[in-house]
Amino acid sequence: MDKRLAGKWTEETSGDVLNIFDETPYRMKMSCPSSGHYNFEPNCVYEKDSDFCFELNDNKFRMIYYLKYQDGCLTGHYTQFGRETAVKFVLSSGTPEDEAYWHEKTVLVPEASESRIELLKKYAGYDREKQVQPFETEYVLGGNTPEMLDNYDYSRYIGDIDPADDVIAFRLLDFVCDHFRHDGSSGLPRKRRAEDIIIYCREHGNSINCRGLAMLLASLLRFNGIKARHITCMPYEEPFDDCHVVVDCLLPSGKRVMLDPSYRLYLKDGSGGYVSLERLREMLLRDEPFFANDSASHNQEGFDSKDYRGYMTKNTFRFSRGIFCADGFEDWDRRRLMLIPAGYPSEKFEAGSQGEFIYNDLDFWGM
């Protein structure tokens, strides 16, 4: 790395702070007083065309900084929402601060004495009396599948299947899991169409995170006329370190099932019925057994039902989804809905997020 970059830098206008460490590869931490987030690491740090670059946030909120060392300062700009904003960082100290991340606003954290299942049971119910602005969910079904799927023998998976047969959904789950792996740290492409995700996987060892896998599978299902959407499954705390993304699928038969391409997984209950994501939360609350398909596996390394139960007990506390389900569209591209249980202290969230809260689970899960 360019050793002149090492140190603590402060932006003249915003007061944002960059801590750049004398390490290879580049390591840095940033603090943004305006948002209350301190000592967090950017998504990635790299050099491009003689610029020192780093990226913050995800999807439409992404900020990309392009800086150069000039006259003892770091000057350049960042892009966000298609606009450029000039910035200039001045060296505050030759020694960067390597403190732990913290957030100065109110952060929701579970009581240390409560287990995840106790927490889920404490907030088991919903408030169906609370009203929100009406909404409708729209699905774009059919259309041309990306030609690049031919490189993956796509037709072999579905060519002989009646489109009205439920098995087509499970064949598509196999297709995704046969060719692409789950890697929680792999990230996502900026554009989220099926072909963008496949190209990204190809450039990253055929790996992508759970959101990418779920979005790809949901798109393939919709190409085949099946209503499907990716759902973000979140824990109690905000902000959180980990969440999970799966597919909520309405099979041709009208049955509902959760498909989890990170684990090549779908579940059945004790009566042999498919388990939806909504139903899974109820089963976890009641400690009901569920049964995974025989082929369930995380990257071909097996499937542990007990571990998955614990993982989803944490991550079925609240959920979010979009209202427009089409190839390349994210939760937030039209309107993002977040289902929260009754009694959850939503008033502690940052301003702007409460308008998206949904309190009626029947409304949220409606297809």
XYZ file of N, CA, C and O in Angstrom, residues 1-3 21-27:
40
model
N 0.829 -1.195 0.000
C 0.000 0.000 0.000
C 0.872 1.257 0.000
O 2.062 1.203 0.310
N 0.270 2.389 -0.353
C 0.950 3.681 -0.286
C 1.017 4.109 1.176
O -0.001 4.417 1.804
N 2.203 4.084 1.757
C 2.348 4.343 3.186
C 1.951 5.759 3.573
O 1.718 6.050 4.746
N -4.860 1.884 7.889
C -3.782 1.177 8.568
C -2.668 0.799 7.594
O -2.928 0.487 6.428
N -1.467 0.818 8.081
C -0.287 0.488 7.273
C -0.203 -1.023 7.130
O 0.633 -1.688 7.734
N -1.116 -1.572 6.326
C -1.199 -3.016 6.147
C -1.469 -3.327 4.678
O -2.034 -2.513 3.945
N -1.051 -4.509 4.270
C -1.337 -5.002 2.936
C -2.021 -6.362 3.060
O -1.463 -7.261 3.701
N -3.231 -6.569 2.523
C -3.991 -5.594 1.753
C -4.513 -4.451 2.630
O -4.403 -4.502 3.854
N -5.063 -3.438 1.991
C -5.568 -2.278 2.708
C -6.567 -2.677 3.786
O -7.410 -3.550 3.592
N -6.467 -2.029 4.920
C -7.488 -2.158 5.968
C -7.818 -0.764 6.459
O -6.917 0.069 6.643
